[in-house]
Amino acid sequence: MRLDLVEKWGLEMKVRQGASAVEGPSALVLGIETSCDETAAAVVRDGKEILSNVIASQVDLHRIYGGVVPEIASRKHIELIMPVIDLALKEAGASPGDLDAIAVTYGPGLVGALLVGLSAAKAMALALGCPLVGVNHIEGHIYANFLEYPEVDPPLVCLTVSGGHTDLLYIDEYGRYDILGRTRDDAAGEAFDKIARVLGMDYPGGPEIARAAEAGDPTAIDFPRGLLQADTFDFSFSGLKTAAINYIHNLRQRGEEVPVADIAASLQEAIVDVLIAKTLAAAQAYGVKTIFLSGGVAANERLRSRLRELAAADGIRVYYPSKVLCTDNAAMIACAGYYRYLRGERASWELNAVPNLRLGEG
Amino acid sequence: MRILAIDTATTTGSVALTDGEQVVGEYLLNIRATHSERLIPALLRLLEDGEWSGDDIEGIAVATGPGSFTGLRIGVATAKALAYAWQKPLVGITVLEGLAFQVGFAAQWVCSMVDARHGEVYGRLYRTEGLPEAAGDYWAGPVEEFLQQVLETAAGPVCFCGDGAAAYWDAVQEAAGKRAVKPVGNSMQLRASSIALLGRERFLAGERDDPLTLAPMYLRLSEAERKLKTRCSAGCS
Ligand SMILES: [Zn+2]
């Protein structure tokens, strides 16, 4: 079914082994996610069993622009939304009538992009007569961990890092979030992307920097570590961004060779240092023994391994989702939506996209 | 045939239910609130007042554009998902054809125009004999140029309709003079019932669109694509 689209847009399918057709009394939630440049739909049973997880990435489409172009993203979402939903249902072996709830991302994100998924979700819920649940995208990223490790319970500290956000949270029970800190300027992933661009790397820059860093010396350049010593859980990456860009420009002006690998390794180290220090400090301050890592930058190996290593010394366990669940996906939205559904939360038909939605609001 | 129709192309948004050639119900709002907030509540209210359930609907028609890019996507996404979940046939009708249909009785030549802002319109010229028939290509660009083209093609009076005609009526009058026919105000705004009735014609002719792939008709590239194109034609590679 629709193999042309699978090939054309690189639809990625991830079906967990052991997932069987729909049977037995359980809640099936369809998740829909269109907040940025991924059109995604997933069917998840009881908030933990992924029956399907379809992600159509537009990353190639935006590469020539060096970043996500909102109007182009929205146009692609409207083309892909129904094929992606259809594929998610078929992969799950479910028909629309089997669904118990529709969960959809309504913010934060690009407003035009969010509206495509939100409109489709509302219409599906209306037509099927099943509840509509609005989900915060960041909350979705957090639930990617609960999805993968259903046995882990709060209290915990969660660091969500991606191209759009850097949020440090304390979660003392399901559905309750205390925002301890967030970035005061650029998101961590944004800093990666922008510096990668100056280095002439492809968009998105994070994975490119990580690849280049493997051959570099992380101590080669002493880039600034914003707010590292400050008594706050907030982050700041604009100083680092400016320092790195100036460093590269100066070398170029003098006609000297740009040591890409060393810059990448040192830059990654500076970002990872700050992320880890703040996260560990938060875990200590709140006396928790569990740390969640989520969001696109949670796929960064250096961040994963160093945080795990340092945390282990304090007897703290670190969890992060598998890579497909680190990127924007709808399984995490279905999972977060399932818990809201269990709590009896229902979205109004007037639900609108909220581009700057914050956790704990609405 | 019982049809549900949706239009969210401009700030005017409407939903309608038609049965055969009759309008059962229609709900139109021209306010600032976003279509995202008002479309489903309007639809629910109309279904309830018309005492229709999903089972009563035999087809869905949606205005595909041109118009506000975001507005179009709200309507098209909603129509596609309804058609998919209800398993009903779907058809897309252009805003320009819908507008021409509304004044079919008034003039033989109808020029539909949607405001594209900054002195530009989306438009098309139609000949109407009951149903509109296209008499030119789709247009997206400066209103004056379009008017000139339209007046050269059409013979005699031309009825100008749509929010583009309303916004640039001075330009219309200047270009067309006495040949300009202005419809009454409520014919200037698209109504979903027109989309429904045109949809019915399409369904009866055995036509339908794919609820998985139906896309809005923008008639214009995104800003970023246009800039890239200009840069490239100015000599990048
Ligand atoms: Zn994300």
Coordinates of C-alpha atoms and ligand atoms in Angstrom, one line a residue:
Chain A
M1 CA 0.0 0.0 0.0
R2 CA 1.4 3.4 -1.1
L3 CA 4.8 2.1 -1.7
D4 CA 5.4 5.1 -3.9
L5 CA 5.2 7.3 -0.8
V6 CA 7.3 4.9 1.2
E7 CA 10.1 5.2 -1.4
K8 CA 9.6 8.9 -2.2
W9 CA 9.6 10.2 1.3
G10 CA 11.5 7.5 3.1
L11 CA 8.6 6.6 5.3
E12 CA 10.2 4.8 8.2
M13 CA 8.3 2.0 9.8
K14 CA 9.1 0.6 13.1
V15 CA 7.0 -2.2 14.5
R16 CA 7.9 -3.8 17.7
Q17 CA 8.3 -7.5 17.7
G18 CA 5.6 -9.5 19.4
A19 CA 3.0 -6.9 18.6
S20 CA 0.0 -8.8 17.4
A21 CA -3.3 -7.9 15.9
V22 CA -5.9 -6.1 18.0
E23 CA -7.6 -8.4 20.5
G24 CA -8.6 -8.4 24.1
P25 CA -9.9 -5.5 26.3
S26 CA -7.3 -2.8 26.0
A27 CA -7.1 0.8 25.0
L28 CA -5.8 1.6 21.5
V29 CA -4.6 5.1 21.0
L30 CA -3.8 6.7 17.6
G31 CA -1.1 9.3 18.0
I32 CA -0.6 12.1 15.5
E33 CA 2.4 14.4 15.4
T34 CA 3.1 17.2 12.9
S35 CA 4.8 19.9 15.0
C36 CA 7.9 20.4 12.9
D37 CA 9.2 18.5 9.8
E38 CA 8.1 15.0 10.6
T39 CA 4.7 13.7 9.7
A40 CA 4.0 10.9 12.1
A41 CA 1.3 8.5 13.2
A42 CA 1.4 5.6 15.6
V43 CA -0.9 3.1 17.2
V44 CA 0.0 2.2 20.8
R45 CA -1.8 -0.2 23.1
D46 CA -2.2 0.6 26.8
G47 CA 0.5 3.2 26.6
K48 CA 3.3 0.7 26.3
E49 CA 3.0 -1.6 23.3
I50 CA 3.8 0.0 20.0
L51 CA 1.8 -1.6 17.3
S52 CA 3.0 0.8 14.6
N53 CA 5.1 3.9 14.4
V54 CA 5.2 5.6 11.0
I55 CA 7.4 8.6 10.5
A56 CA 7.7 10.4 7.2
S57 CA 10.7 12.7 7.5
Q58 CA 11.0 15.8 5.3
V59 CA 14.6 16.5 6.3
D60 CA 15.8 16.2 2.7
L61 CA 13.3 18.7 1.5
H62 CA 14.5 21.4 3.8
R63 CA 18.2 20.8 3.4
I64 CA 18.8 23.3 0.6
Y65 CA 17.3 26.0 2.8
G66 CA 19.6 25.2 5.7
G67 CA 16.6 24.7 8.1
V68 CA 13.0 23.9 8.3
V69 CA 10.8 26.3 6.2
P70 CA 7.4 26.4 7.9
E71 CA 5.2 26.8 4.7
I72 CA 7.1 24.0 2.9
A73 CA 6.7 21.8 6.0
S74 CA 2.9 22.5 6.2
R75 CA 2.5 21.7 2.5
K76 CA 4.2 18.4 2.9
H77 CA 2.2 17.5 6.1
I78 CA -1.1 18.0 4.3
E79 CA 0.1 15.6 1.5
L80 CA 1.4 13.0 3.9
I81 CA -1.0 13.1 6.9
M82 CA -3.6 10.7 5.6
P83 CA -1.2 8.2 4.0
V84 CA 0.8 8.1 7.2
I85 CA -2.3 7.6 9.4
D86 CA -3.6 4.9 7.0
L87 CA -0.2 3.1 7.1
A88 CA -0.1 3.3 10.9
L89 CA -3.5 1.7 11.2
K90 CA -2.7 -1.0 8.6
E91 CA 0.7 -1.8 10.2
A92 CA -1.1 -2.1 13.5
G93 CA -3.7 -4.4 12.0
A94 CA -6.4 -2.0 13.3
S95 CA -9.3 -0.4 11.6
P96 CA -10.4 3.1 12.5
G97 CA -13.3 1.7 14.5
D98 CA -11.0 -0.1 16.9
L99 CA -9.5 3.1 18.2
D100 CA -10.3 4.2 21.8
A101 CA -8.8 7.7 21.6
I102 CA -7.0 10.1 19.3
A103 CA -4.0 11.9 20.8
V104 CA -2.5 14.8 18.9
T105 CA 0.3 17.3 19.4
Y106 CA -1.1 20.8 19.7
G107 CA 2.1 22.6 20.7
P108 CA 4.8 23.7 20.9
G109 CA 5.9 23.9 17.3
L110 CA 5.2 25.5 13.9
V111 CA 1.6 26.7 14.0
G112 CA 0.8 25.9 10.3
A113 CA 2.3 22.4 10.7
L114 CA 0.5 21.7 14.0
L115 CA -2.8 22.7 12.4
V116 CA -2.6 19.9 9.8
G117 CA -2.3 17.1 12.4
L118 CA -4.7 18.8 14.7
S119 CA -7.4 19.2 12.0
A120 CA -7.1 15.6 10.9
A121 CA -7.2 14.4 14.5
K122 CA -10.3 16.4 15.4
A123 CA -12.1 15.1 12.2
M124 CA -11.1 11.5 13.0
A125 CA -12.3 11.8 16.6
L126 CA -15.6 13.4 15.4
A127 CA -16.2 10.8 12.7
L128 CA -15.3 7.9 15.0
G129 CA -17.1 9.2 18.0
C130 CA -14.0 8.7 20.2
P131 CA -12.3 11.1 22.6
L132 CA -9.7 13.6 21.4
V133 CA -6.7 14.2 23.7
G134 CA -4.3 17.1 23.2
V135 CA -0.7 16.4 24.0
N136 CA 2.2 18.8 24.6
H137 CA 5.1 17.8 22.3
I138 CA 7.7 18.0 25.1
E139 CA 5.6 15.9 27.3
G140 CA 5.6 13.4 24.4
H141 CA 9.4 13.3 24.4
I142 CA 9.4 12.6 28.1
Y143 CA 6.9 9.7 27.6
A144 CA 9.2 8.2 25.0
N145 CA 11.0 6.9 28.1
F146 CA 7.9 5.6 29.9
L147 CA 7.0 3.9 26.6
E148 CA 10.3 2.1 26.5
Y149 CA 10.6 1.6 30.2
P150 CA 7.1 1.2 31.6
E151 CA 8.5 -0.3 34.8
V152 CA 10.2 3.0 35.7
D153 CA 8.3 5.3 38.0
P154 CA 8.7 8.9 39.1
P155 CA 10.1 10.8 40.9
L156 CA 12.8 11.6 38.4
V157 CA 14.6 14.4 36.6
C158 CA 14.2 14.7 32.9
L159 CA 16.4 16.6 30.4
T160 CA 14.8 17.2 27.0
V161 CA 17.1 18.5 24.4
S162 CA 16.5 19.0 20.7
G163 CA 16.8 21.6 17.9
G164 CA 13.8 23.4 19.5
H165 CA 14.2 23.0 23.2
T166 CA 16.4 22.5 26.2
D167 CA 14.3 21.8 29.3
L168 CA 15.2 20.4 32.6
L169 CA 12.3 19.1 34.6
Y170 CA 11.5 17.5 37.9
I171 CA 8.6 15.0 37.7
D172 CA 7.3 13.8 41.0
E173 CA 4.3 12.0 39.6
Y174 CA 2.8 11.2 36.2
G175 CA 1.5 14.3 34.5
R176 CA 3.1 16.7 36.9
Y177 CA 6.1 18.7 35.8
D178 CA 8.2 21.3 37.6
I179 CA 10.3 23.2 35.1
L180 CA 13.6 23.6 36.8
G181 CA 15.4 25.3 34.0
R182 CA 15.4 26.0 30.3
T183 CA 17.5 27.7 27.7
R184 CA 17.6 31.5 27.9
D185 CA 18.6 31.8 24.3
D186 CA 19.3 29.0 21.8
A187 CA 18.3 25.4 22.2
A188 CA 21.3 23.0 22.4
G189 CA 20.4 21.4 19.1
E190 CA 20.1 24.9 17.5
A191 CA 23.6 25.7 18.6
F192 CA 24.8 22.5 16.9
D193 CA 22.9 23.3 13.8
K194 CA 24.1 26.8 13.4
I195 CA 27.8 26.1 14.0
A196 CA 27.6 23.1 11.7
R197 CA 26.3 25.4 9.0
V198 CA 29.2 27.7 9.4
L199 CA 31.5 24.7 9.1
G200 CA 29.7 23.9 5.8
M201 CA 28.0 20.8 7.1
D202 CA 24.7 19.6 6.0
Y203 CA 21.4 20.3 7.9
P204 CA 20.6 19.0 10.5
G205 CA 24.0 19.7 12.1
G206 CA 23.8 17.7 15.3
P207 CA 24.6 14.2 13.8
E208 CA 27.2 15.8 11.5
I209 CA 29.0 17.4 14.4
A210 CA 28.9 14.1 16.4
R211 CA 30.4 12.3 13.4
A212 CA 33.2 14.8 12.9
A213 CA 33.9 14.8 16.6
E214 CA 34.8 11.2 16.7
A215 CA 38.2 12.0 15.0
G216 CA 38.7 15.2 17.1
D217 CA 40.3 16.2 20.4
P218 CA 37.6 17.4 22.9
T219 CA 40.2 19.4 24.8
A220 CA 41.6 21.1 21.8
I221 CA 39.7 24.3 22.2
D222 CA 38.3 25.7 25.4
F223 CA 34.9 27.0 24.4
P224 CA 32.8 28.8 26.9
R225 CA 30.4 26.8 29.1
G226 CA 27.5 29.2 29.6
L227 CA 26.0 29.5 33.1
L228 CA 28.0 26.5 34.3
Q229 CA 29.0 28.1 37.5
A230 CA 25.9 30.1 38.0
D231 CA 23.4 29.1 40.6
T232 CA 20.6 28.2 38.2
F233 CA 19.3 25.3 36.2
D234 CA 18.8 27.5 33.2
F235 CA 21.0 27.1 30.1
S236 CA 22.6 29.5 27.7
F237 CA 24.3 28.5 24.4
S238 CA 24.5 31.8 22.6
G239 CA 27.9 32.7 24.0
L240 CA 29.2 29.4 22.9
K241 CA 27.7 29.8 19.5
T242 CA 29.3 33.2 19.0
A243 CA 32.7 32.1 20.3
A244 CA 32.7 29.1 18.0
I245 CA 31.6 31.1 14.9
N246 CA 34.2 33.8 15.7
Y247 CA 36.9 31.2 16.1
I248 CA 36.1 29.7 12.7
H249 CA 35.9 33.1 11.0
N250 CA 39.3 34.2 12.5
L251 CA 41.0 31.2 11.2
R252 CA 39.5 31.7 7.8
Q253 CA 40.5 35.4 7.8
R254 CA 44.1 34.5 8.6
G255 CA 43.9 31.9 5.8
E256 CA 44.6 29.1 8.3
E257 CA 43.2 25.6 8.1
V258 CA 40.0 25.0 10.1
P259 CA 40.4 21.9 12.3
V260 CA 36.9 20.7 11.8
A261 CA 37.2 17.5 13.9
D262 CA 38.8 19.3 16.9
I263 CA 36.2 22.1 16.7
A264 CA 33.3 19.6 16.5
A265 CA 34.7 17.6 19.4
S266 CA 35.4 20.6 21.6
L267 CA 32.0 22.1 20.8
Q268 CA 30.2 18.9 21.6
E269 CA 32.2 18.6 24.8
A270 CA 31.2 22.1 25.9
I271 CA 27.6 21.5 25.3
V272 CA 27.6 18.0 26.8
D273 CA 29.5 19.3 29.9
V274 CA 26.9 21.9 30.7
L275 CA 23.9 19.6 30.0
I276 CA 25.4 16.9 32.3
A277 CA 26.4 19.2 35.1
K278 CA 23.0 20.8 35.4
T279 CA 21.2 17.5 35.1
L280 CA 23.3 15.8 37.8
A281 CA 23.0 18.9 40.0
A282 CA 19.2 18.8 39.6
A283 CA 19.1 15.0 40.5
Q284 CA 21.1 15.7 43.6
A285 CA 19.0 18.7 44.6
Y286 CA 15.8 16.7 44.4
G287 CA 17.3 13.5 45.7
V288 CA 16.2 11.4 42.8
K289 CA 17.9 8.2 41.6
T290 CA 16.4 8.3 38.1
I291 CA 17.3 10.5 35.1
F292 CA 15.5 10.6 31.8
L293 CA 17.1 11.9 28.7
S294 CA 14.8 12.7 25.7
G295 CA 14.6 14.7 22.5
G296 CA 16.6 14.6 19.3
V297 CA 19.9 15.5 21.1
A298 CA 19.4 12.5 23.4
A299 CA 20.6 10.4 20.5
N300 CA 24.0 12.0 21.0
E301 CA 26.4 9.1 22.0
R302 CA 28.8 11.4 23.9
L303 CA 25.9 12.8 26.0
R304 CA 24.4 9.4 26.7
S305 CA 27.6 7.6 27.7
R306 CA 29.2 10.4 29.8
L307 CA 25.9 11.1 31.6
R308 CA 25.4 7.4 32.3
E309 CA 29.0 7.1 33.5
L310 CA 29.0 10.1 35.8
A311 CA 25.5 9.3 37.2
A312 CA 26.5 5.8 38.0
A313 CA 29.1 7.1 40.4
D314 CA 26.2 8.7 42.4
G315 CA 24.1 5.6 42.2
I316 CA 21.7 7.2 39.7
R317 CA 20.3 5.3 36.7
V318 CA 20.0 7.1 33.4
Y319 CA 17.3 6.1 30.8
Y320 CA 17.1 7.3 27.2
P321 CA 14.8 6.1 24.4
S322 CA 16.1 4.1 21.4
K323 CA 17.1 6.4 18.6
V324 CA 13.8 6.2 16.6
L325 CA 11.9 7.3 19.7
C326 CA 14.4 10.2 20.3
T327 CA 13.3 11.9 17.1
D328 CA 9.9 13.4 16.7
N329 CA 7.4 10.5 16.5
A330 CA 3.8 9.8 17.2
A331 CA 4.2 6.7 19.5
M332 CA 5.4 9.0 22.2
I333 CA 2.3 11.2 21.6
A334 CA 0.0 8.2 21.8
C335 CA 1.7 7.1 25.0
A336 CA 1.4 10.5 26.7
G337 CA -2.1 10.8 25.3
Y338 CA -3.0 7.4 26.8
Y339 CA -2.2 8.6 30.4
R340 CA -4.2 11.8 29.8
Y341 CA -7.0 9.7 28.5
L342 CA -6.9 7.5 31.6
R343 CA -7.1 10.6 33.8
G344 CA -10.3 11.5 31.9
E345 CA -8.8 14.4 30.1
R346 CA -10.7 15.4 26.9
A347 CA -9.8 18.2 24.5
S348 CA -12.5 20.6 23.4
W349 CA -13.4 20.8 19.8
E350 CA -12.1 24.3 19.8
L351 CA -8.6 23.2 20.7
N352 CA -6.2 25.3 18.7
A353 CA -2.5 25.0 17.9
V354 CA -0.3 26.8 20.5
P355 CA 3.1 27.4 19.0
N356 CA 4.7 28.4 22.4
L357 CA 2.8 25.9 24.6
R358 CA 4.6 25.3 27.9
L359 CA 4.5 22.2 30.0
G360 CA 1.9 22.2 32.6
E361 CA -0.4 24.6 30.7
G362 CA -3.7 23.4 29.4
Chain B
M1 CA -27.6 12.6 -2.8
R2 CA -26.8 14.0 0.6
I3 CA -23.6 16.0 0.8
L4 CA -21.6 17.7 3.5
A5 CA -19.5 20.6 2.3
I6 CA -16.7 22.7 4.0
D7 CA -15.1 26.0 3.0
T8 CA -12.3 27.6 5.0
A9 CA -10.5 29.3 2.2
T10 CA -10.8 32.9 3.4
T11 CA -11.9 34.6 6.6
T12 CA -15.4 33.6 5.6
G13 CA -15.8 30.0 6.7
S14 CA -18.9 27.9 6.1
V15 CA -20.3 24.4 6.3
A16 CA -23.4 23.2 4.5
L17 CA -25.6 20.1 4.1
T18 CA -27.4 19.6 0.8
D19 CA -29.9 17.0 -0.2
G20 CA -30.3 16.8 -4.0
E21 CA -30.4 20.4 -5.2
Q22 CA -31.8 21.7 -1.9
V23 CA -29.9 23.3 0.9
V24 CA -30.8 21.5 4.2
G25 CA -28.7 23.8 6.3
E26 CA -25.8 26.2 6.1
Y27 CA -23.7 27.9 8.7
L28 CA -21.4 30.8 7.7
L29 CA -19.2 33.0 9.8
N30 CA -17.0 35.8 8.7
I31 CA -15.2 36.6 11.9
R32 CA -11.6 36.8 13.1
A33 CA -11.5 33.6 15.1
T34 CA -9.4 30.9 13.4
H35 CA -11.0 28.1 11.4
S36 CA -9.3 25.7 13.7
E37 CA -11.4 26.9 16.6
R38 CA -14.7 27.2 14.8
L39 CA -14.9 24.6 12.1
I40 CA -15.7 21.5 14.1
P41 CA -18.2 23.3 16.4
A42 CA -20.0 24.7 13.4
L43 CA -20.1 21.3 11.8
L44 CA -21.4 19.6 14.9
R45 CA -24.1 22.3 15.3
L46 CA -25.2 21.9 11.7
L47 CA -25.4 18.1 11.9
E48 CA -27.3 18.3 15.1
D49 CA -29.8 21.0 13.8
G50 CA -30.2 19.2 10.5
E51 CA -30.7 15.9 12.4
W52 CA -28.1 14.2 10.4
S53 CA -25.6 11.7 11.6
G54 CA -22.5 10.4 9.8
D55 CA -24.6 7.6 8.3
D56 CA -26.8 10.1 6.5
I57 CA -23.9 11.6 4.5
E58 CA -23.3 10.2 1.1
G59 CA -20.5 12.5 0.0
I60 CA -18.1 15.2 1.2
A61 CA -17.1 18.2 -0.8
V62 CA -14.4 20.7 0.2
A63 CA -13.2 24.0 -1.2
T64 CA -9.5 23.3 -2.2
G65 CA -8.4 26.9 -2.9
P66 CA -7.0 29.3 -3.7
G67 CA -7.1 31.2 -0.5
S68 CA -5.2 31.5 2.8
F69 CA -2.7 28.6 2.8
T70 CA -3.3 27.8 6.4
G71 CA -7.1 28.1 6.1
L72 CA -7.1 25.7 3.1
R73 CA -5.1 23.1 4.9
I74 CA -7.5 23.2 7.9
G75 CA -10.5 22.5 5.6
V76 CA -8.8 20.0 3.4
A77 CA -7.3 18.0 6.4
T78 CA -10.7 18.0 8.0
A79 CA -12.5 16.8 4.9
K80 CA -10.0 14.1 4.1
A81 CA -10.0 12.7 7.6
L82 CA -13.8 12.7 7.7
A83 CA -14.0 11.0 4.4
Y84 CA -11.4 8.5 5.5
A85 CA -13.0 7.7 8.9
W86 CA -16.6 7.7 7.6
Q87 CA -15.5 5.9 4.4
K88 CA -17.4 8.4 2.2
P89 CA -16.5 9.7 -1.2
L90 CA -14.7 13.0 -1.3
V91 CA -14.4 15.7 -4.0
G92 CA -12.5 18.9 -4.1
I93 CA -13.9 22.0 -5.7
T94 CA -12.0 25.2 -6.4
V95 CA -13.1 28.4 -4.7
L96 CA -13.1 30.2 -8.0
E97 CA -15.5 27.8 -9.6
G98 CA -17.7 28.0 -6.5
L99 CA -17.8 31.8 -6.7
A100 CA -18.7 31.7 -10.4
F101 CA -21.5 29.2 -9.7
Q102 CA -23.1 31.6 -7.2
V103 CA -23.7 34.3 -9.9
G104 CA -24.4 31.9 -12.8
F105 CA -27.8 33.5 -13.2
A106 CA -26.4 37.1 -13.3
A107 CA -24.1 37.2 -16.3
Q108 CA -22.6 35.0 -19.0
W109 CA -19.1 36.0 -18.1
V110 CA -18.0 35.7 -14.6
C111 CA -14.5 36.6 -13.3
S112 CA -13.8 35.0 -9.9
M113 CA -11.1 36.7 -7.8
V114 CA -9.6 35.8 -4.4
D115 CA -7.6 38.5 -2.6
A116 CA -3.9 37.5 -2.6
R117 CA -2.9 40.8 -0.9
H118 CA -0.5 43.5 -2.0
G119 CA -2.4 44.3 -5.2
E120 CA -2.5 40.7 -6.3
V121 CA -5.3 38.3 -6.9
Y122 CA -5.9 34.6 -7.6
G123 CA -8.5 34.4 -10.4
R124 CA -10.1 32.7 -13.3
L125 CA -12.6 33.7 -16.0
Y126 CA -15.7 31.5 -16.5
R127 CA -18.6 31.4 -18.9
T128 CA -21.7 30.4 -17.2
E129 CA -24.7 28.7 -18.7
G130 CA -26.1 27.3 -15.5
L131 CA -22.8 25.7 -14.5
P132 CA -19.5 27.6 -14.8
E133 CA -17.1 26.6 -17.6
A134 CA -13.5 27.8 -17.5
A135 CA -12.7 30.4 -20.2
G136 CA -9.1 31.0 -19.3
D137 CA -6.2 29.8 -17.1
Y138 CA -5.8 30.2 -13.4
W139 CA -4.1 33.5 -12.5
A140 CA -2.0 34.5 -9.6
G141 CA -0.5 38.0 -9.8
P142 CA -1.2 41.7 -10.1
V143 CA -4.9 42.6 -10.4
E144 CA -4.5 45.1 -13.3
E145 CA -2.8 42.6 -15.6
F146 CA -5.4 40.0 -14.9
L147 CA -8.3 42.4 -15.5
Q148 CA -6.8 43.4 -18.8
Q149 CA -6.6 39.8 -19.9
V150 CA -10.1 39.0 -18.7
L151 CA -11.6 42.0 -20.6
E152 CA -9.8 41.0 -23.8
T153 CA -11.2 37.5 -23.6
A154 CA -14.7 38.2 -22.5
A155 CA -17.3 39.9 -24.7
G156 CA -19.8 42.3 -23.1
P157 CA -20.5 42.6 -19.4
V158 CA -18.5 40.7 -16.9
C159 CA -19.6 39.9 -13.4
F160 CA -16.7 40.2 -10.9
C161 CA -17.1 38.2 -7.7
G162 CA -15.1 37.1 -4.7
D163 CA -13.3 38.9 -1.9
G164 CA -10.6 39.9 -4.5
A165 CA -13.3 41.7 -6.5
A166 CA -14.5 43.4 -3.3
A167 CA -11.0 44.4 -2.3
Y168 CA -10.0 45.8 -5.7
W169 CA -13.4 47.1 -6.9
D170 CA -11.9 50.5 -7.8
A171 CA -9.4 48.8 -10.1
V172 CA -12.2 46.7 -11.6
Q173 CA -14.3 49.7 -12.3
E174 CA -11.4 51.6 -13.8
A175 CA -10.5 48.7 -16.1
A176 CA -14.0 47.5 -17.1
G177 CA -16.1 50.7 -16.8
K178 CA -19.7 50.0 -17.7
R179 CA -18.9 46.3 -18.5
A180 CA -18.4 45.7 -14.8
V181 CA -21.3 43.9 -13.0
K182 CA -21.2 43.9 -9.3
P183 CA -23.1 41.1 -7.5
V184 CA -24.9 41.7 -4.2
G185 CA -22.8 41.4 -1.1
N186 CA -23.7 37.9 -0.1
S187 CA -22.9 36.6 -3.6
M188 CA -19.4 38.0 -3.2
Q189 CA -18.6 35.6 -0.4
L190 CA -18.3 31.9 -1.1
R191 CA -20.9 29.7 0.5
A192 CA -20.3 26.0 1.3
S193 CA -23.6 25.1 -0.3
S194 CA -22.2 26.1 -3.7
I195 CA -19.3 23.7 -3.1
A196 CA -21.8 21.1 -2.1
L197 CA -23.9 21.5 -5.3
L198 CA -20.9 21.6 -7.5
G199 CA -19.6 18.5 -5.7
R200 CA -22.9 16.8 -6.4
E201 CA -22.4 17.4 -10.1
R202 CA -19.0 15.9 -9.9
F203 CA -20.2 12.9 -8.0
L204 CA -23.1 12.3 -10.4
A205 CA -20.5 12.4 -13.2
G206 CA -18.8 9.5 -11.5
E207 CA -15.8 11.6 -10.4
R208 CA -14.2 11.7 -7.0
D209 CA -10.8 12.5 -5.3
D210 CA -8.6 10.3 -3.2
P211 CA -9.1 11.1 0.5
L212 CA -5.5 10.1 1.1
T213 CA -3.9 12.4 -1.4
L214 CA -6.3 15.4 -2.1
A215 CA -4.2 18.6 -1.7
P216 CA -5.1 22.3 -1.5
M217 CA -4.8 24.4 -4.7
Y218 CA -2.4 27.2 -3.7
L219 CA -1.6 28.6 -7.2
R220 CA 1.6 30.0 -5.6
L221 CA 4.9 28.6 -4.4
S222 CA 6.0 29.3 -0.8
E223 CA 8.0 32.4 -0.2
A224 CA 11.2 30.4 0.4
E225 CA 10.8 28.5 -2.9
R226 CA 10.1 31.7 -4.8
K227 CA 13.2 33.3 -3.4
L228 CA 15.3 30.3 -4.2
K229 CA 13.9 30.4 -7.7
T230 CA 14.8 34.0 -8.2
R231 CA 18.2 33.5 -6.8
C232 CA 18.8 30.6 -9.2
S233 CA 17.5 32.3 -12.3
A234 CA 19.8 35.2 -11.3
G235 CA 22.6 32.7 -11.7
C236 CA 23.4 30.3 -8.9
S237 CA 23.8 27.0 -10.7
Ligands
ZN1 ZN 10.7 17.3 19.3

